Short mmCIF file of C-alpha atoms in Angstrom, two decimals:
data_model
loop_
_atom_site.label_atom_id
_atom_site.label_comp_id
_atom_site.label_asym_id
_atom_site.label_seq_id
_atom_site.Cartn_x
_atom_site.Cartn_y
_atom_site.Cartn_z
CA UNK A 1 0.00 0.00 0.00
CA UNK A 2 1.39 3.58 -1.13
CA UNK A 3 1.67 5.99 2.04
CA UNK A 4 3.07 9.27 2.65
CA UNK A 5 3.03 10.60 5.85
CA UNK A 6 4.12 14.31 6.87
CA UNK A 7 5.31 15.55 10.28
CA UNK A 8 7.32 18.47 11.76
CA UNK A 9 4.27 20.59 11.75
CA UNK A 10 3.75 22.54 14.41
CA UNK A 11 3.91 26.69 16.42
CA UNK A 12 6.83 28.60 14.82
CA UNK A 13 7.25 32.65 15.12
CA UNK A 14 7.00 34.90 12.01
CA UNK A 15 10.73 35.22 10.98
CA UNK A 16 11.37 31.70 11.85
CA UNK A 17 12.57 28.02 10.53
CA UNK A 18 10.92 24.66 10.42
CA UNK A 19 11.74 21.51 8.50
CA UNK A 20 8.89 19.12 7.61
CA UNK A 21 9.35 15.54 6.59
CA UNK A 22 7.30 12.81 4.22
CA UNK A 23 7.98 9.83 4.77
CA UNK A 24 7.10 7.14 1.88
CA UNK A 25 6.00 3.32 2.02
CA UNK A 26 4.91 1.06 -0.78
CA UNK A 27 6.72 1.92 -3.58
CA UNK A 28 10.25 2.92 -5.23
CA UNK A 29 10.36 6.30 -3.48
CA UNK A 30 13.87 6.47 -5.10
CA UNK A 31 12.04 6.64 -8.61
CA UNK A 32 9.80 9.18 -7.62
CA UNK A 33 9.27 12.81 -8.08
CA UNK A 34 7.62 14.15 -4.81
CA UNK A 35 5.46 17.36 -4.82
CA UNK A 36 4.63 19.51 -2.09
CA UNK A 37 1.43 21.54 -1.95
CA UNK A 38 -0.29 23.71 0.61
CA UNK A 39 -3.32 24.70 1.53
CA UNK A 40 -4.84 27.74 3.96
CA UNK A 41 -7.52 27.32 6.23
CA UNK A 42 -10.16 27.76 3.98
CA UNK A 43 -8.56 28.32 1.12
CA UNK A 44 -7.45 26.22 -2.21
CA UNK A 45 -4.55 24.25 -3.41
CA UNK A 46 -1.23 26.15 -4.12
CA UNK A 47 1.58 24.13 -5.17
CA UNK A 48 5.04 24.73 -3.64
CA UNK A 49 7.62 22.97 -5.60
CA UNK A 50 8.75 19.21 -6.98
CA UNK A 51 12.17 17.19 -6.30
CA UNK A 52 12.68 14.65 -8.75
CA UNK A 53 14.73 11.56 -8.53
CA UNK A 54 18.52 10.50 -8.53
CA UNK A 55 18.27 9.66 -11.96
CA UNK A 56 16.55 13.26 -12.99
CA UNK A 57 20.01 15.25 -10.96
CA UNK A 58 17.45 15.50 -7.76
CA UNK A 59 16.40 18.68 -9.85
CA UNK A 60 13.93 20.79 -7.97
CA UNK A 61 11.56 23.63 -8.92
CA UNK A 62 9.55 26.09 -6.92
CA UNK A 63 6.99 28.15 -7.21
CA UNK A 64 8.73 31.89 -7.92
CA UNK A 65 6.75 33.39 -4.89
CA UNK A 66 8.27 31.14 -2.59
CA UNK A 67 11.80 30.42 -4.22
CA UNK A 68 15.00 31.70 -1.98
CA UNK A 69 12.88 31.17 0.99
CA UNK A 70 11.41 27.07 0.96
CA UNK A 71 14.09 24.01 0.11
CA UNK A 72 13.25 20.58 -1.19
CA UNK A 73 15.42 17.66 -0.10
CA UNK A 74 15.20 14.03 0.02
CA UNK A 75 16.64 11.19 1.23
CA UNK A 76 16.14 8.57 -0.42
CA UNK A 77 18.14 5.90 2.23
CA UNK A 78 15.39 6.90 4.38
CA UNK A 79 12.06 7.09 1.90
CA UNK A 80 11.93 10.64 2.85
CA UNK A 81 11.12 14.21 1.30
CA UNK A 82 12.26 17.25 3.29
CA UNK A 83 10.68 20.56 2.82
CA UNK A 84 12.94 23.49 5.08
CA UNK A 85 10.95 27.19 5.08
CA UNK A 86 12.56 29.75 6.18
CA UNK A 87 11.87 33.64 6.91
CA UNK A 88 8.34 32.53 7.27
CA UNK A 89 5.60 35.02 7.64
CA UNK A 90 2.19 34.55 9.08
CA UNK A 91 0.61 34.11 5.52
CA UNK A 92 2.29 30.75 4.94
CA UNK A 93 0.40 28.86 7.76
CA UNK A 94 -1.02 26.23 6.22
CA UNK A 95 -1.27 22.29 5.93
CA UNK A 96 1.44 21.22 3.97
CA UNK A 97 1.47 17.84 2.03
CA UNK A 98 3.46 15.86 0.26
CA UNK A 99 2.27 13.88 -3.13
CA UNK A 100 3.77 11.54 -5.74
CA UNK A 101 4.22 12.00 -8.86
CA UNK A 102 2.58 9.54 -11.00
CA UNK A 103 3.00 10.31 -15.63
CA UNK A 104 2.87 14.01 -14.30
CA UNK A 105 -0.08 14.10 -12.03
CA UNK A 106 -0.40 13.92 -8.43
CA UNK A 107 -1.76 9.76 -7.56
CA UNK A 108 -0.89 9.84 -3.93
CA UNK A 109 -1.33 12.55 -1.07
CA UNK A 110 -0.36 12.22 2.39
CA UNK A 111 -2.64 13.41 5.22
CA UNK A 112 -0.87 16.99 5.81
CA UNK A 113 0.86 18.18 8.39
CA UNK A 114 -0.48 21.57 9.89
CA UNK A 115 2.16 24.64 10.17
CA UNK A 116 1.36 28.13 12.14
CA UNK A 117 3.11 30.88 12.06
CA UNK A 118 2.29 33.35 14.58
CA UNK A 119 3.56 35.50 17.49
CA UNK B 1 2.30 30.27 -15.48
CA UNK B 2 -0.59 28.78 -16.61
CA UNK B 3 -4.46 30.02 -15.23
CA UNK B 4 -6.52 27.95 -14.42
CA UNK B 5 -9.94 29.17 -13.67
CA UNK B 6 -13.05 26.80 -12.70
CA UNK B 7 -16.72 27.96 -12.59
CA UNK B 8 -19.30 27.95 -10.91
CA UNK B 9 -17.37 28.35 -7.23
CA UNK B 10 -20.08 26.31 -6.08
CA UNK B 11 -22.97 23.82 -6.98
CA UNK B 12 -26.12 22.57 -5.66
CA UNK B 13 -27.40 19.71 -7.00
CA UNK B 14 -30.28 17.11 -6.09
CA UNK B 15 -29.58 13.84 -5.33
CA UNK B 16 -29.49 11.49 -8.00
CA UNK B 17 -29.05 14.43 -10.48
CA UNK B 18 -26.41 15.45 -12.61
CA UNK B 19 -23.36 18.06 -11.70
CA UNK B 20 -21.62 19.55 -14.10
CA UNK B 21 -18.34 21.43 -13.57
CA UNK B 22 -16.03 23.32 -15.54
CA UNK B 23 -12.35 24.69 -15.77
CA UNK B 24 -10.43 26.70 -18.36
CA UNK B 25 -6.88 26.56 -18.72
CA UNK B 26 -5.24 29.96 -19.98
CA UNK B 27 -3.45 28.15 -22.61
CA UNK B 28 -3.74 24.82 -24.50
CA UNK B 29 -2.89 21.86 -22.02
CA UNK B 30 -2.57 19.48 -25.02
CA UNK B 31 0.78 18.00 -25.86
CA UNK B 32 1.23 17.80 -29.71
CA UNK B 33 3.87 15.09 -28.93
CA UNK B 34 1.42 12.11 -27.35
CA UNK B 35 -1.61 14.07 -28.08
CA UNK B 36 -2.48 13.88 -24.48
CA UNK B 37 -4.03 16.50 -22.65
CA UNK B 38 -2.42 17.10 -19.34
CA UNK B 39 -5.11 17.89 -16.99
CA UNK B 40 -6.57 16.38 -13.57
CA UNK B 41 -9.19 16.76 -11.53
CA UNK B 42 -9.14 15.55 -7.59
CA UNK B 43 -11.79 15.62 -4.74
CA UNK B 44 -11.07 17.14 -1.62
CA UNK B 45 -14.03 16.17 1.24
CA UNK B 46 -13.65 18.40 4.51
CA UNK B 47 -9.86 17.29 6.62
CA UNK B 48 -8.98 15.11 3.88
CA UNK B 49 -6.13 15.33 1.58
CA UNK B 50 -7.05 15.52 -2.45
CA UNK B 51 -7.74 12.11 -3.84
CA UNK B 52 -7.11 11.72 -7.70
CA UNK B 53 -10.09 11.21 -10.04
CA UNK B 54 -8.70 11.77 -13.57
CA UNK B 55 -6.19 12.27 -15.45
CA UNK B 56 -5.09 12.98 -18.80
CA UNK B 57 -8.31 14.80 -18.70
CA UNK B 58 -10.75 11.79 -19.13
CA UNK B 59 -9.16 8.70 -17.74
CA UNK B 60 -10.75 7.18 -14.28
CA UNK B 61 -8.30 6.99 -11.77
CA UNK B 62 -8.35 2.94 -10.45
CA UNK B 63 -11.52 2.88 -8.10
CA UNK B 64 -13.18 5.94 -9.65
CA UNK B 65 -16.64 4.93 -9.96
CA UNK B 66 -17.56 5.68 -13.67
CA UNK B 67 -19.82 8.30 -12.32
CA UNK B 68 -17.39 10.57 -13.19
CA UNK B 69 -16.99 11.59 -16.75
CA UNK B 70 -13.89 13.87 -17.68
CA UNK B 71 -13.74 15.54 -20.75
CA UNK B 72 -12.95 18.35 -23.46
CA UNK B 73 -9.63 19.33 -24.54
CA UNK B 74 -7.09 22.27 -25.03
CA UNK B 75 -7.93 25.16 -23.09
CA UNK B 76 -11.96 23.70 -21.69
CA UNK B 77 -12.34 20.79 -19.47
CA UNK B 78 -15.36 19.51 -17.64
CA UNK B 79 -16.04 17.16 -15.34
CA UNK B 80 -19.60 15.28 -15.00
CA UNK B 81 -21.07 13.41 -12.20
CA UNK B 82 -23.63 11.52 -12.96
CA UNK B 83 -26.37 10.41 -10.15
CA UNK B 84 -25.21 12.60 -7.58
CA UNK B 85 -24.52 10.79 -3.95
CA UNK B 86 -24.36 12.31 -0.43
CA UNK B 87 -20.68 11.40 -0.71
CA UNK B 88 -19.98 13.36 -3.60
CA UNK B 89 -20.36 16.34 -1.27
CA UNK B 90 -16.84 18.01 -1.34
CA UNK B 91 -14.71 20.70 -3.06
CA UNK B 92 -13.51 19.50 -6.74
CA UNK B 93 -10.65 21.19 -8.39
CA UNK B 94 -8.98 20.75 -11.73
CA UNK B 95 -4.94 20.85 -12.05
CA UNK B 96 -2.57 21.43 -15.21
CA UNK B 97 0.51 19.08 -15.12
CA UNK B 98 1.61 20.57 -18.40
CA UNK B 99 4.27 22.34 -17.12
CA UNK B 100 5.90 24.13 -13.91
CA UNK B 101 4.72 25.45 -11.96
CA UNK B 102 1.89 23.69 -11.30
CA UNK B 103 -1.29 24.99 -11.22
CA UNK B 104 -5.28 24.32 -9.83
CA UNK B 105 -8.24 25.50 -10.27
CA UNK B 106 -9.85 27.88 -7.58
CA UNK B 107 -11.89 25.00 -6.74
CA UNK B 108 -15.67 24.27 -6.98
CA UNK B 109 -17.92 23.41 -3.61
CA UNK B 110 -20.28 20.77 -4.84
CA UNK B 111 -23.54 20.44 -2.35
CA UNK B 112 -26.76 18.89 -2.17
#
């Protein structure tokens, strides 16, 4: 069975860091591009960025509003996707998940992992 | 970046009726290379993540029921649900995979 999970979520101050993980089961996470895409209280789906795989140079792309300030990584030893924000500002709380990739679309969505920023 | 906008922002329709919803892309999402167009559509029901329904614009996801009809191509997409169910209740939104970034729909609230 595919799973992603997320963690790392949590209470961080505006101007502040925080690392969230996906973990993967139940498939060749090595393979895989992995997406990440949040989503305000409220609000719709904005997408944040894609790492692909080994084979694809671990090649990353972001959305331009958020490039310079959110990082993908993965590890692929350890079936996980890493997604470090810094600088963060109250507008980017938000659950944050992870997805596949499947031929370009999005097959598999963890259950999100909730981030606030706020003083 | 590609705009993708979605009307109506929200639907009520009967049980066991038809919904109709639509989405726009603001340019073609059709590959001349396959001659695919690269479009989805996922359901998102209240503190759930989105679950996949189609792709490639018309093609079930596995365990879709075949309730849900995608189609059109290019630039207009719509998405049908036939026989509306209390379960279909949820927000639907449509996504181009064409290119970076990514990009979805607004979203549409589907009620009964």
């Amino acid at each position: 069975e595919v799973q992603l999970v997320e963690s790392g979520g949590g209470l961080v101050l505006p101007g502040g860091s925080l690392k969230v993980s996906c973990v993967a089961s139940g498939f060749n996470f090595s393979g895989a591009a992995i997406h990440w895409v949040r989503q305000a209280s409220g609000k719709g789906l904005e997408w944040i960025g894609r790492i692909r795989s080994k084979t694809n140079n671990y090649a990353t792309t972001y959305a331009a509003s958020l490039k310079g300030r959110f990082t993908l990584s993965r590890d692929d030893s350890m079936r996980t996707a890493f997604l470090q924000m810094n600088s963060l500002k109250t507008e980017d709380t938000a659950v944050y998940y992870c997805a596949r990739q499947a031929d370009g679309y999005n097959d598999y969505w963890g259950q999100g992992t909730l981030v606030t920023v706020s003083s | 970046d590609i705009v993708m906008t979605q009307y109506p922002d929200s639907l009520a329709v009967s049980l066991g009726e038809r919904a109709t919803i639509n989405c726009r892309s603001s340019q073609s999402v059709l590959f001349s290379f396959d001659n695919k167009n690269y479009l989805a559509w996922y359901r998102q029901k209240p503190g759930q993540p989105p679950k996949l329904l189609i792709y490639g614009a018309s093609t079930r996801e596995s365990g879709v029921p075949d309730r849900f009809t995608g189609s059109g191509s290019g630039t207009d997409f719509t998405l049908t649900i036939s026989s509306l169910q209390a379960d279909d209740v949820a927000v639907y939104y449509c996504q181009q995979y064409y290119t970076t970034p990514r990009t979805f729909g607004q979203g549409t609230k589907l009620e009964i």
